[in-house]
Coordinates of C-alpha atoms (C1' of nucleotides) in Angstrom, one line a residue:
Chain A
M1 CA -0.1 0.1 0.1
R2 CA 1.2 3.4 -1.0
S3 CA 1.2 6.1 1.8
S4 CA -0.1 8.7 -0.8
E5 CA -3.3 6.5 -1.4
L6 CA -3.9 5.1 2.1
F7 CA -6.7 6.8 4.2
Y8 CA -4.9 7.6 7.6
P9 CA -5.5 10.9 8.5
T10 CA -3.0 11.7 11.2
L11 CA -3.5 14.4 13.7
R12 CA -0.7 16.4 15.3
E13 CA -2.5 17.5 18.3
V14 CA -4.6 15.5 20.5
P15 CA -8.3 15.8 20.0
S16 CA -9.5 17.3 23.4
E17 CA -12.1 14.8 24.0
A18 CA -9.5 11.9 24.4
E19 CA -8.4 11.1 28.0
V20 CA -6.8 7.8 27.8
V21 CA -3.9 7.0 25.7
S22 CA -5.6 4.6 23.4
H23 CA -8.2 6.8 22.5
Q24 CA -5.8 9.7 21.8
L25 CA -3.5 7.5 19.8
L26 CA -6.2 5.8 17.7
L27 CA -7.5 9.2 17.1
R28 CA -4.4 10.9 16.3
A29 CA -3.0 7.9 14.1
G30 CA -6.0 8.0 11.9
F31 CA -7.6 4.7 12.9
I32 CA -10.9 5.7 14.2
R33 CA -13.3 8.7 14.0
K34 CA -16.2 9.1 16.3
A35 CA -19.8 9.2 14.7
S36 CA -21.6 9.9 18.3
G37 CA -20.8 9.2 21.8
G38 CA -19.3 5.5 22.0
V39 CA -19.9 4.9 18.3
Y40 CA -17.0 5.0 16.1
T41 CA -16.2 4.6 12.4
Y42 CA -13.2 2.4 11.9
L43 CA -10.8 3.7 9.2
P44 CA -8.9 1.4 7.1
L45 CA -6.0 0.9 9.5
A46 CA -8.3 0.0 12.4
Y47 CA -10.4 -2.3 10.2
K48 CA -7.2 -4.2 9.2
V49 CA -6.5 -4.7 12.9
I50 CA -9.9 -5.7 13.7
K51 CA -10.1 -8.1 11.1
K52 CA -7.0 -9.7 12.3
I53 CA -8.1 -10.1 15.8
E54 CA -11.1 -11.4 14.4
N55 CA -9.4 -14.1 12.3
I56 CA -7.3 -15.3 15.1
V57 CA -10.2 -15.6 17.3
R58 CA -12.3 -17.4 14.4
E59 CA -9.4 -19.9 14.0
E60 CA -9.3 -20.8 17.6
M61 CA -13.1 -21.2 18.0
D62 CA -13.2 -23.2 14.9
K63 CA -10.3 -25.5 16.3
A64 CA -12.5 -25.8 19.4
G65 CA -15.4 -27.0 17.5
G66 CA -17.3 -23.7 17.3
Q67 CA -19.4 -23.0 14.1
E68 CA -19.8 -19.4 13.0
V69 CA -23.2 -18.0 12.6
L70 CA -24.5 -14.5 12.0
M71 CA -27.6 -13.5 14.0
P72 CA -30.0 -10.5 13.9
I73 CA -28.9 -7.3 15.6
M74 CA -32.5 -6.4 15.4
Q75 CA -34.4 -8.5 17.6
P76 CA -38.1 -9.0 18.4
A77 CA -39.2 -7.9 21.9
E78 CA -41.2 -11.0 22.6
L79 CA -38.0 -13.0 22.9
W80 CA -36.7 -10.7 25.5
Q81 CA -40.1 -10.8 27.4
K82 CA -40.0 -14.5 27.6
S83 CA -36.6 -14.6 29.2
G84 CA -37.7 -11.9 31.5
R85 CA -34.9 -9.5 30.3
W86 CA -36.9 -7.1 28.4
E87 CA -37.5 -5.5 32.1
V88 CA -34.2 -6.5 33.6
Y89 CA -32.1 -4.8 30.9
G90 CA -33.9 -1.5 31.6
D91 CA -32.5 1.6 30.0
E92 CA -29.3 -0.1 29.0
M93 CA -31.0 -1.8 25.9
F94 CA -31.6 0.2 22.8
R95 CA -35.0 -0.1 21.8
L96 CA -37.0 0.6 18.7
Q97 CA -40.5 0.3 17.0
D98 CA -41.5 -0.5 13.6
R99 CA -44.2 1.1 11.5
H100 CA -46.8 -1.2 13.3
K101 CA -45.6 0.0 16.6
R102 CA -44.1 -3.4 17.5
Y103 CA -41.1 -3.2 19.7
F104 CA -37.7 -4.4 18.9
A105 CA -34.2 -4.4 20.7
L106 CA -30.8 -3.6 19.3
G107 CA -29.1 -6.9 20.6
P108 CA -27.0 -6.3 23.5
T109 CA -26.1 -9.9 23.4
H110 CA -27.6 -12.7 21.8
E111 CA -28.6 -15.6 24.2
E112 CA -32.3 -15.2 23.7
I113 CA -32.0 -15.5 19.8
I114 CA -29.6 -18.4 20.0
T115 CA -31.5 -20.5 22.6
T116 CA -34.8 -19.9 20.4
V117 CA -33.0 -21.2 17.5
V118 CA -31.3 -24.1 19.1
D119 CA -34.7 -25.1 20.7
G120 CA -36.4 -25.1 17.4
D121 CA -34.1 -27.6 15.8
V122 CA -32.3 -29.5 18.3
H123 CA -34.4 -32.0 19.8
S124 CA -32.1 -34.9 20.9
Y125 CA -28.9 -35.4 23.1
R126 CA -27.4 -36.9 20.1
D127 CA -27.1 -33.5 18.5
L128 CA -25.1 -32.2 21.5
P129 CA -22.8 -30.8 22.4
L130 CA -23.4 -27.8 20.2
L131 CA -21.0 -24.7 19.8
L132 CA -22.2 -21.7 17.9
Y133 CA -20.5 -18.3 17.9
Q134 CA -20.7 -15.1 16.2
I135 CA -18.7 -11.8 15.8
Q136 CA -20.8 -8.8 15.4
N137 CA -21.9 -5.5 16.4
K138 CA -23.6 -5.3 19.9
Y139 CA -25.4 -2.5 21.3
R140 CA -25.6 -1.2 25.1
D141 CA -26.8 2.0 26.0
E142 CA -24.0 2.6 28.4
I143 CA -24.9 4.9 31.2
R144 CA -21.4 6.5 30.2
P145 CA -19.6 5.5 27.2
R146 CA -16.1 6.6 27.8
F147 CA -12.4 6.0 26.8
G148 CA -13.1 5.8 23.1
L149 CA -13.4 2.2 21.9
M150 CA -13.0 0.7 25.5
R151 CA -16.5 1.3 26.6
G152 CA -18.7 2.0 23.6
R153 CA -22.4 2.0 22.8
E154 CA -21.8 0.1 19.7
F155 CA -19.1 -2.5 19.9
I156 CA -17.7 -5.6 18.2
M157 CA -17.8 -8.7 20.1
K158 CA -17.3 -12.4 19.8
D159 CA -19.8 -14.5 21.5
L160 CA -19.8 -18.3 21.6
Y161 CA -22.6 -20.0 23.2
S162 CA -22.4 -23.9 24.2
F163 CA -25.3 -26.2 24.5
D164 CA -24.8 -29.4 26.6
I165 CA -26.6 -32.3 27.9
D166 CA -25.5 -32.0 31.7
D167 CA -22.9 -30.4 33.7
Q168 CA -20.3 -32.6 32.9
G169 CA -20.8 -31.8 29.2
L170 CA -20.8 -28.0 30.2
D171 CA -17.3 -28.7 32.1
V172 CA -16.0 -30.1 28.7
S173 CA -17.1 -27.1 26.8
Y174 CA -16.0 -24.6 29.6
R175 CA -12.5 -26.1 29.5
K176 CA -12.2 -26.0 25.7
M177 CA -13.2 -22.4 25.7
Y178 CA -10.7 -21.7 28.6
H179 CA -7.8 -23.2 26.5
A180 CA -9.1 -21.5 23.3
Y181 CA -9.0 -18.2 25.0
N182 CA -5.4 -18.7 26.4
Q183 CA -4.4 -19.6 22.6
I184 CA -6.0 -16.4 21.6
F185 CA -4.6 -13.9 23.8
T186 CA -1.3 -15.5 23.4
R187 CA -1.4 -15.4 19.7
L188 CA -2.5 -11.7 19.9
G189 CA 0.7 -10.9 21.5
L190 CA -0.7 -9.5 24.6
D191 CA 0.2 -9.6 28.2
Y192 CA -2.8 -10.9 30.1
R193 CA -3.7 -12.8 33.2
V194 CA -6.8 -15.0 33.8
V195 CA -8.7 -14.4 36.9
E196 CA -11.3 -15.9 38.8
A197 CA -14.3 -13.7 38.3
D198 CA -17.7 -12.9 39.8
S199 CA -20.4 -14.3 37.5
G200 CA -22.8 -11.3 38.3
A201 CA -26.3 -10.9 37.3
I202 CA -25.9 -13.7 34.6
G203 CA -25.5 -16.2 37.3
G204 CA -23.7 -19.6 37.1
D205 CA -21.0 -21.1 39.4
E206 CA -17.9 -20.6 37.4
S207 CA -16.6 -17.5 35.5
H208 CA -13.0 -16.4 34.4
E209 CA -12.0 -13.0 33.0
F210 CA -9.1 -12.4 30.6
M211 CA -7.6 -9.3 31.6
V212 CA -4.9 -7.6 29.3
L213 CA -2.6 -5.8 32.0
A214 CA -2.5 -2.0 31.6
D215 CA -1.5 0.5 34.3
N216 CA -4.8 2.5 33.8
G217 CA -7.0 -0.5 33.2
E218 CA -10.5 -0.4 34.7
S219 CA -10.4 -3.5 36.7
E220 CA -8.3 -4.4 39.7
I221 CA -7.0 -7.9 39.8
V222 CA -5.0 -9.5 42.6
Y223 CA -2.6 -12.4 42.1
C224 CA -0.5 -14.5 44.3
D225 CA 3.4 -14.1 44.0
N226 CA 3.9 -17.8 44.7
C227 CA 1.2 -19.8 43.1
D228 CA -1.2 -19.4 40.3
Y229 CA -4.3 -17.9 42.1
A230 CA -5.4 -14.5 40.5
A231 CA -8.7 -13.1 40.8
N232 CA -10.7 -10.1 40.2
V233 CA -10.7 -7.9 43.4
E234 CA -14.4 -8.2 43.3
K235 CA -14.0 -11.9 43.8
A236 CA -10.9 -12.3 45.5
V237 CA -11.2 -14.4 48.7
C238 CA -10.0 -12.6 51.9
T239 CA -8.9 -14.6 54.9
A240 CA -9.4 -13.3 58.7
G241 CA -5.9 -13.0 59.8
E242 CA -4.5 -13.7 63.1
V243 CA -6.4 -13.4 66.2
Q244 CA -4.9 -11.0 68.6
Q245 CA -4.8 -13.8 71.4
N246 CA -3.2 -12.2 74.5
D247 CA -5.3 -9.3 74.7
E248 CA -7.8 -9.1 77.5
L249 CA -11.3 -7.8 76.9
L250 CA -11.2 -4.5 78.6
P251 CA -14.6 -2.8 79.7
L252 CA -16.7 -0.9 77.3
E253 CA -16.2 2.9 77.3
K254 CA -18.2 5.6 76.0
I255 CA -16.5 8.6 74.9
H256 CA -17.4 12.2 74.1
T257 CA -16.4 13.0 70.4
P258 CA -17.7 16.1 69.4
G259 CA -17.5 16.8 65.5
Q260 CA -15.5 13.6 64.9
R261 CA -17.1 11.9 61.9
T262 CA -14.5 9.9 59.8
I263 CA -12.2 7.2 60.7
Q264 CA -9.2 9.6 60.2
D265 CA -11.1 12.1 62.6
I266 CA -11.1 9.3 65.3
A267 CA -7.6 8.2 64.6
D268 CA -6.4 11.7 65.2
Y269 CA -8.8 12.5 68.1
L270 CA -8.6 9.4 70.2
K271 CA -5.0 8.3 69.1
V272 CA -6.3 4.9 67.8
G273 CA -5.1 3.1 64.6
K274 CA -7.6 2.8 61.9
D275 CA -6.8 -0.7 61.8
E276 CA -8.3 -0.6 65.6
Q277 CA -11.5 0.9 64.6
I278 CA -14.3 -0.4 62.7
K279 CA -16.8 1.3 60.4
T280 CA -20.3 0.7 60.0
L281 CA -21.9 1.1 56.7
M282 CA -25.7 1.0 56.2
Y283 CA -27.3 -0.4 53.1
N284 CA -30.8 -0.8 51.9
A285 CA -31.0 -4.5 50.6
D286 CA -34.3 -5.0 48.8
G287 CA -35.9 -2.6 51.1
E288 CA -34.5 -3.8 54.3
L289 CA -31.9 -1.7 56.3
I290 CA -28.8 -3.7 57.3
A291 CA -25.4 -2.9 58.7
A292 CA -22.2 -3.9 57.1
I293 CA -19.2 -3.7 59.6
L294 CA -15.4 -3.8 58.7
R295 CA -12.1 -2.8 59.9
G296 CA -11.7 1.0 59.8
D297 CA -8.8 0.9 57.0
R298 CA -10.7 -1.6 54.7
E299 CA -13.2 -1.0 51.9
L300 CA -16.5 -2.7 51.5
N301 CA -16.9 -4.9 48.6
E302 CA -20.5 -4.4 47.6
I303 CA -20.7 -7.4 45.1
K304 CA -19.7 -9.7 47.9
L305 CA -22.2 -8.4 50.3
K306 CA -24.7 -8.6 47.7
N307 CA -24.0 -12.3 46.9
A308 CA -23.8 -13.0 50.6
L309 CA -27.2 -11.4 51.2
G310 CA -28.7 -13.0 48.2
C311 CA -30.7 -9.8 47.5
N312 CA -31.6 -8.2 44.2
E313 CA -31.1 -4.5 44.9
L314 CA -28.3 -3.2 47.2
F315 CA -27.6 0.4 47.7
M316 CA -26.2 2.6 50.5
A317 CA -29.0 4.2 52.7
S318 CA -29.8 7.7 53.2
E319 CA -28.7 9.4 56.1
D320 CA -32.2 10.3 57.0
D321 CA -33.2 6.7 57.0
V322 CA -30.1 5.7 59.1
R323 CA -31.1 8.6 61.5
I324 CA -34.4 7.2 62.0
S325 CA -33.6 3.7 62.7
C326 CA -30.5 4.3 64.6
G327 CA -30.7 7.7 66.0
A328 CA -27.4 9.0 64.8
G329 CA -26.1 10.0 61.5
F330 CA -23.2 8.4 59.4
G331 CA -20.2 9.7 61.4
S332 CA -21.4 8.0 64.8
L333 CA -22.8 4.6 63.8
G334 CA -21.7 1.4 65.4
P335 CA -23.0 -2.3 66.0
V336 CA -23.4 -1.8 69.7
G337 CA -27.1 -1.8 70.6
M338 CA -28.1 -1.5 67.0
D339 CA -31.7 -3.0 66.2
L340 CA -30.6 -4.1 62.6
K341 CA -29.1 -7.0 61.2
I342 CA -25.3 -6.8 61.4
Y343 CA -22.9 -8.4 58.8
A344 CA -19.4 -8.4 60.1
D345 CA -16.5 -8.8 57.8
L346 CA -14.3 -11.8 59.0
E347 CA -11.6 -9.8 60.3
V348 CA -13.9 -7.9 62.6
A349 CA -14.3 -11.4 64.7
V350 CA -10.6 -11.5 65.3
M351 CA -10.5 -7.9 66.6
K352 CA -10.2 -6.9 70.1
N353 CA -11.2 -3.8 72.0
F354 CA -11.9 -1.8 69.0
T355 CA -13.3 1.7 68.6
C356 CA -16.6 2.5 66.9
G357 CA -19.4 4.8 66.7
A358 CA -22.1 4.7 69.5
N359 CA -25.3 5.3 67.5
L360 CA -25.4 8.7 69.5
D361 CA -24.0 11.7 67.5
D362 CA -20.8 12.9 68.9
Y363 CA -20.0 9.7 71.0
H364 CA -18.0 6.6 70.3
Y365 CA -17.4 3.5 72.2
K366 CA -13.9 2.2 73.0
N367 CA -13.0 -1.6 73.8
V368 CA -16.0 -3.0 71.8
N369 CA -15.9 -6.8 71.3
L370 CA -17.9 -8.9 69.0
G371 CA -19.8 -11.5 70.8
R372 CA -19.6 -9.5 74.3
D373 CA -21.1 -6.4 73.1
F374 CA -23.0 -7.4 70.1
V375 CA -24.0 -10.3 68.1
P376 CA -24.0 -10.3 64.2
E377 CA -26.3 -11.8 62.0
A378 CA -23.3 -13.3 60.2
I379 CA -19.5 -13.2 59.9
I380 CA -18.5 -13.2 56.4
D381 CA -16.0 -12.2 53.8
I382 CA -17.2 -8.6 52.4
R383 CA -14.1 -6.5 52.2
N384 CA -11.8 -5.7 49.3
A385 CA -8.7 -7.6 49.0
V386 CA -5.4 -5.4 49.2
A387 CA -2.0 -5.9 48.1
G388 CA -0.3 -7.6 51.0
D389 CA -3.2 -9.9 51.8
P390 CA -2.3 -13.7 52.4
C391 CA -3.2 -16.0 49.4
P392 CA -6.2 -18.1 50.2
L393 CA -4.5 -21.2 48.3
C394 CA -0.9 -21.1 49.5
E395 CA 1.6 -19.2 51.9
G396 CA 2.2 -16.5 49.3
Q397 CA 1.1 -12.8 49.4
L398 CA -1.3 -11.1 47.1
K399 CA -0.1 -8.5 44.8
L400 CA -2.4 -5.9 42.9
L401 CA -2.4 -5.3 39.1
R402 CA -4.6 -3.3 36.8
G403 CA -6.2 -4.6 33.9
I404 CA -8.8 -4.3 31.0
E405 CA -11.3 -7.0 30.9
V406 CA -11.4 -8.4 27.2
G407 CA -12.9 -11.7 27.7
H408 CA -15.1 -13.3 29.9
I409 CA -16.3 -16.9 30.0
F410 CA -19.5 -17.9 32.1
K411 CA -21.1 -21.3 33.0
L412 CA -24.9 -20.4 32.6
G413 CA -26.2 -23.6 33.5
T414 CA -30.0 -23.8 32.8
N415 CA -30.9 -20.2 33.6
Y416 CA -31.8 -19.3 30.0
S417 CA -33.2 -22.7 28.7
D418 CA -35.4 -22.7 31.6
A419 CA -36.8 -19.2 31.0
M420 CA -37.0 -19.7 27.4
E421 CA -38.3 -23.3 27.8
A422 CA -35.6 -24.6 25.7
T423 CA -35.4 -28.6 26.0
F424 CA -34.2 -31.7 24.4
R425 CA -35.0 -35.2 24.9
D426 CA -32.4 -37.3 27.0
Q427 CA -31.5 -41.0 26.6
N428 CA -34.8 -42.1 28.6
G429 CA -37.0 -39.6 26.4
Q430 CA -37.2 -37.2 29.1
S431 CA -37.5 -33.6 28.3
C432 CA -34.4 -31.6 29.5
P433 CA -33.2 -28.1 29.4
F434 CA -30.2 -27.3 27.6
V435 CA -27.1 -26.7 29.9
M436 CA -25.5 -23.5 28.5
G437 CA -22.3 -21.5 28.6
C438 CA -21.5 -18.3 27.4
Y439 CA -18.1 -16.9 26.3
G440 CA -17.4 -13.4 25.0
I441 CA -14.3 -11.5 23.8
G442 CA -14.7 -7.8 23.1
I443 CA -12.9 -7.5 19.9
S444 CA -13.0 -3.7 19.4
R445 CA -12.2 -3.3 23.2
T446 CA -9.1 -5.9 22.5
M447 CA -7.7 -3.3 19.9
A448 CA -8.1 -0.4 22.6
A449 CA -6.2 -2.8 25.2
A450 CA -3.4 -3.6 22.8
V451 CA -2.8 0.2 22.3
E452 CA -3.0 0.9 26.0
Q453 CA -0.5 -2.0 26.5
N454 CA 1.7 -1.1 23.7
N455 CA 2.5 2.5 23.1
D456 CA 5.4 5.0 23.8
E457 CA 5.7 8.8 23.5
N458 CA 5.7 8.4 19.8
G459 CA 2.7 6.5 19.4
I460 CA 1.6 3.0 18.9
I461 CA 3.6 -0.1 18.9
W462 CA 1.5 -2.9 17.5
P463 CA 2.2 -6.5 18.4
I464 CA 3.3 -8.2 15.4
P465 CA 0.3 -10.6 14.9
I466 CA -2.4 -7.9 14.9
A467 CA -0.5 -4.9 13.2
P468 CA -2.1 -3.3 10.3
Y469 CA 1.0 -3.8 8.3
H470 CA 4.1 -5.5 8.9
V471 CA 6.6 -3.1 7.5
I472 CA 6.9 0.5 6.2
V473 CA 9.5 1.6 3.8
V474 CA 10.7 5.1 3.9
P475 CA 13.1 6.8 1.4
V476 CA 14.2 9.8 3.0
N477 CA 14.1 12.1 0.3
S478 CA 11.4 11.7 -2.3
K479 CA 13.3 13.8 -4.7
N480 CA 16.2 11.6 -4.9
E481 CA 15.7 8.9 -7.7
E482 CA 18.0 6.6 -6.6
Q483 CA 16.5 6.3 -3.2
T484 CA 12.8 6.2 -4.7
R485 CA 13.9 3.3 -7.1
M486 CA 15.5 1.4 -4.2
A487 CA 12.4 1.9 -2.0
E488 CA 10.1 0.8 -4.7
S489 CA 12.3 -2.3 -5.4
I490 CA 12.3 -3.3 -1.7
Y491 CA 8.6 -2.7 -1.6
Q492 CA 8.0 -5.3 -4.5
I493 CA 10.4 -7.8 -3.0
L494 CA 9.1 -7.6 0.6
Q495 CA 5.4 -8.1 -0.8
Q496 CA 6.5 -10.9 -3.0
E497 CA 7.4 -12.7 0.3
G498 CA 4.0 -12.2 1.4
L499 CA 4.5 -9.5 3.8
E500 CA 2.1 -6.6 4.4
V501 CA 4.0 -3.4 3.4
I502 CA 3.5 0.2 3.1
I503 CA 5.6 2.5 1.1
D504 CA 6.0 6.2 1.9
D505 CA 6.0 7.5 -1.1
R506 CA 4.8 11.0 -0.1
D507 CA 6.5 14.2 -1.1
E508 CA 7.1 15.0 2.7
R509 CA 10.2 15.6 4.6
A510 CA 11.9 12.8 6.4
G511 CA 10.8 14.0 9.9
V512 CA 7.2 13.8 8.9
K513 CA 7.4 10.3 7.5
F514 CA 9.2 9.1 10.3
K515 CA 6.7 10.7 12.9
D516 CA 3.8 9.2 11.1
A517 CA 5.6 5.6 10.9
D518 CA 6.2 5.7 14.5
L519 CA 2.4 7.1 15.2
I520 CA 0.6 4.4 13.5
G521 CA 2.9 1.9 14.8
I522 CA 4.3 -0.3 12.2
P523 CA 6.4 -3.0 13.6
V524 CA 9.4 -2.6 11.3
R525 CA 10.8 0.5 9.4
I526 CA 13.0 0.4 6.4
T527 CA 15.0 3.6 5.9
I528 CA 16.5 4.4 2.7
G529 CA 19.0 7.3 2.9
S530 CA 22.0 8.6 0.8
K531 CA 24.7 7.7 2.9
A532 CA 24.0 4.3 3.6
L533 CA 22.8 3.6 0.3
Q534 CA 26.3 4.5 -1.2
E535 CA 27.5 1.4 0.6
N536 CA 24.6 -0.6 -0.9
K537 CA 23.0 -0.6 2.5
V538 CA 19.6 0.3 4.1
E539 CA 18.4 0.7 7.9
V540 CA 16.1 -1.6 9.6
K541 CA 14.6 -0.5 12.6
K542 CA 12.3 -2.3 14.9
R543 CA 9.4 -0.1 16.3
W544 CA 10.2 -1.1 19.9
E545 CA 13.9 -0.6 19.9
K546 CA 16.1 2.5 19.6
E547 CA 18.8 1.0 17.8
V548 CA 19.0 0.7 14.0
E549 CA 20.6 -2.2 12.1
L550 CA 22.5 -1.4 8.9
L551 CA 21.9 -4.3 6.3
E552 CA 23.0 -5.0 2.7
I553 CA 20.1 -4.8 0.6
D554 CA 20.0 -8.3 -0.7
K555 CA 19.8 -9.4 3.1
V556 CA 17.0 -7.1 4.1
A557 CA 14.0 -9.4 3.0
V558 CA 15.3 -12.3 5.2
R559 CA 16.0 -10.3 8.1
V560 CA 12.5 -8.8 7.8
L561 CA 10.9 -12.2 7.4
E562 CA 13.0 -13.3 10.6
I563 CA 11.6 -10.5 12.7
I564 CA 8.0 -10.6 11.5
R565 CA 7.8 -14.5 11.5
G566 CA 9.8 -14.8 14.6
Chain B
rC1 C1' -29.7 10.0 37.0
rG2 C1' -26.2 13.1 40.5
rG3 C1' -21.6 16.4 40.5
rG4 C1' -18.2 19.3 37.5
rG5 C1' -16.4 21.5 32.7
rC6 C1' -17.0 22.3 27.5
rG7 C1' -19.6 23.8 22.5
rU8 C1' -15.9 29.9 18.1
rG9 C1' -13.0 27.8 10.2
rG10 C1' -10.4 20.4 9.6
rC11 C1' -7.4 20.2 14.9
rG12 C1' -6.0 22.9 19.4
rC13 C1' -7.4 27.5 21.8
rA14 C1' -8.0 33.1 22.8
rG15 C1' -12.2 36.4 23.1
rU16 C1' -17.7 35.9 27.2
rU17 C1' -16.1 39.1 33.5
rU18 C1' -17.4 45.0 31.4
rG19 C1' -22.3 43.8 24.6
rG20 C1' -20.2 47.6 19.5
rG21 C1' -14.0 45.2 15.0
rA22 C1' -14.4 37.3 14.5
rG23 C1' -8.9 36.5 16.2
rC24 C1' -4.3 33.3 17.3
rG25 C1' -1.5 28.6 16.3
rC26 C1' -1.4 24.0 13.7
rG27 C1' -3.6 22.1 9.3
rU28 C1' -5.3 23.0 3.9
rC29 C1' -4.4 25.4 -1.2
rU30 C1' -0.7 28.4 -4.6
rG31 C1' 4.4 29.7 -5.7
rA32 C1' 9.5 29.7 -4.3
rU33 C1' 13.5 27.9 -1.5
rU34 C1' 14.3 23.2 1.2
rU35 C1' 14.7 17.4 2.2
rG36 C1' 17.6 12.0 8.1
rG37 C1' 12.7 13.5 13.2
rG38 C1' 6.4 17.0 12.4
rA39 C1' 10.8 23.0 7.2
rU40 C1' 11.3 28.5 5.6
rC41 C1' 9.2 32.8 3.1
rA42 C1' 5.3 35.1 0.3
rG43 C1' 0.3 34.8 -0.9
rA44 C1' -4.8 32.7 -0.3
rA45 C1' -9.3 30.1 1.0
rG46 C1' -12.2 28.7 5.0
rG47 C1' -16.3 30.2 10.6
rU48 C1' -25.1 30.0 10.6
rC49 C1' -19.5 31.7 17.3
rG50 C1' -24.1 23.9 18.7
rC51 C1' -29.4 25.0 18.0
rA52 C1' -33.9 28.1 19.1
rG53 C1' -36.4 32.0 21.3
rG54 C1' -35.7 36.4 24.1
rU55 C1' -33.3 41.4 26.0
rU56 C1' -31.1 45.6 23.2
rC57 C1' -30.0 50.7 18.4
rA58 C1' -26.4 46.6 18.5
rA59 C1' -25.3 39.5 21.2
rA60 C1' -19.9 34.8 20.4
rU61 C1' -20.6 37.9 24.9
rC62 C1' -26.7 39.1 28.9
rC63 C1' -31.3 36.0 29.9
rU64 C1' -34.6 31.3 28.9
rG65 C1' -34.9 26.8 26.7
rU66 C1' -33.0 22.8 24.0
rC67 C1' -29.2 19.6 21.7
rG68 C1' -24.4 17.6 21.9
rC69 C1' -19.5 16.3 23.8
rC70 C1' -15.8 15.3 28.0
rC71 C1' -14.5 14.0 33.0
rC72 C1' -16.0 12.1 38.3
rG73 C1' -19.8 8.1 40.5
rA74 C1' -23.3 3.9 40.2
rC75 C1' -23.4 -0.5 35.3
rC76 C1' -20.4 -3.7 32.0
rA77 C1' -17.1 -7.0 27.5

RNA sequence: CGGGGCGUGGCGCAGUUUGGGAGCGCGUCUGAUUUGGGAUCAGAAGGUCGCAGGUUCAAAUCCUGUCGCCCCGACCA
């Protein structure tokens, strides 16, 4: 491809709307343009990358026994009403009406459709397992689209749905996908981790997320420095820690603490450590007010609390509600004498003589002890894991990383097939619901994640497997015929070797060409300049290294192939 | 939806406080000189100041409404 003909409008300045580096670079390098919030056009370079990612995904899905289908984006409301998700999905689903006023959804996902199709034509256990997948646009009216392609309202996704006879079958399908996903992200050339995940609203008992590591990723993950354990912080198992054994229980003491509201306030005022206090958080769980207590320096994990309570809706209570039932405001709450259900974090059970609010404004208790001064409804794991926590599996310590969730695999079980009444006949002629799994990869997000992980101050550094082109040939001076001729010749040779090549044939100064080549992130650059050319040599430079190699012209193709093909 | 901010040539911004000439840098076009890291000089084109009302002799500027965008929070691949 000739630069002069390639449509890649690069920008010198950063568009002000872009905050994160992947968004900035994809805009600056002429990969994407915005149509509307969270909706983008993929220009030629971006679409090449997308297709490369898709093809790697496609190959691994096929290898794992998947069959590709294409499903409607516009889906009738009835299907969603049947599964119950027409209501559940709420404002996040795009809805539209046809001329007959019939409702449709723009598919945010395709469980309903695929389950209906399979139910219609798969009637026997003999036809299972069945693995069907699609790669296409999906739509979610995100509360807040952001970070360019990272969280769009229209995005490209691969979803595979597995249909099995029973849980054992699902285990097999799940493991196939787990393996395929590892193959995929390895082949994409990305640094990633698999973590145990919360399966969220979709339900199911096992779930893993595939995280591309990036410093400013949206998700926090913990991993063990000694074993294979890794989990989303939402899911990471926390342990109780050591009991403070030799401390005696001291008598409860009520202390006047005027104006002291926060954990920090009390730490300063009473000279007690944050880890010697407990905080009391009030939640509304399906309409019932409950208290969650944990060590003063810890953060509550709402997902863990929600899972433990088994409730549908969980949100922080208003201060007014709290005052009515506890008699005090947020800064002075505590479990002692509280008339609500109290859920204590595991750590609270091993603390002794701690400090907390007294349910009376401007008063706190000292030397509170669980069991003696109050009895919780349950003692459970409800805090966020932090770096330095003990690994739940071994003697190691947990470390913290940030990542971008690019893949997520779920065991759905019979949640959808039950709702959709999708069944087959087993060996005994019994009608059974399909046992399902669902396995997603955010294709467009993966492109953004790749940029997020691979860039420097000059631009993108594409991993070779997904680079839009392998090589860019740059004659330094476009007016120099000898250089131009040599550039054209190398361009031809490399193409004949099956490489994807750009030749920068524009009448631009060398600086402009170098800047653009770096910005769009082509892995290998071949520079043809006068000095080297006199010795019959050209420069080969890898995008991710500073050094250049001076090579005889007839050695260039071999060297480039070596770099690209490994 | 709550909080904050922004809409002015393609991009980045000033001008709005205190109403009266629509400006700057980059980019684009023409010509010349340049050619190893986003050149220089000379010239040129390009804007309903997001949109709709209102106030005023006069509105980018003041008022009301509305649309869009960005950031923080709850949601998620």
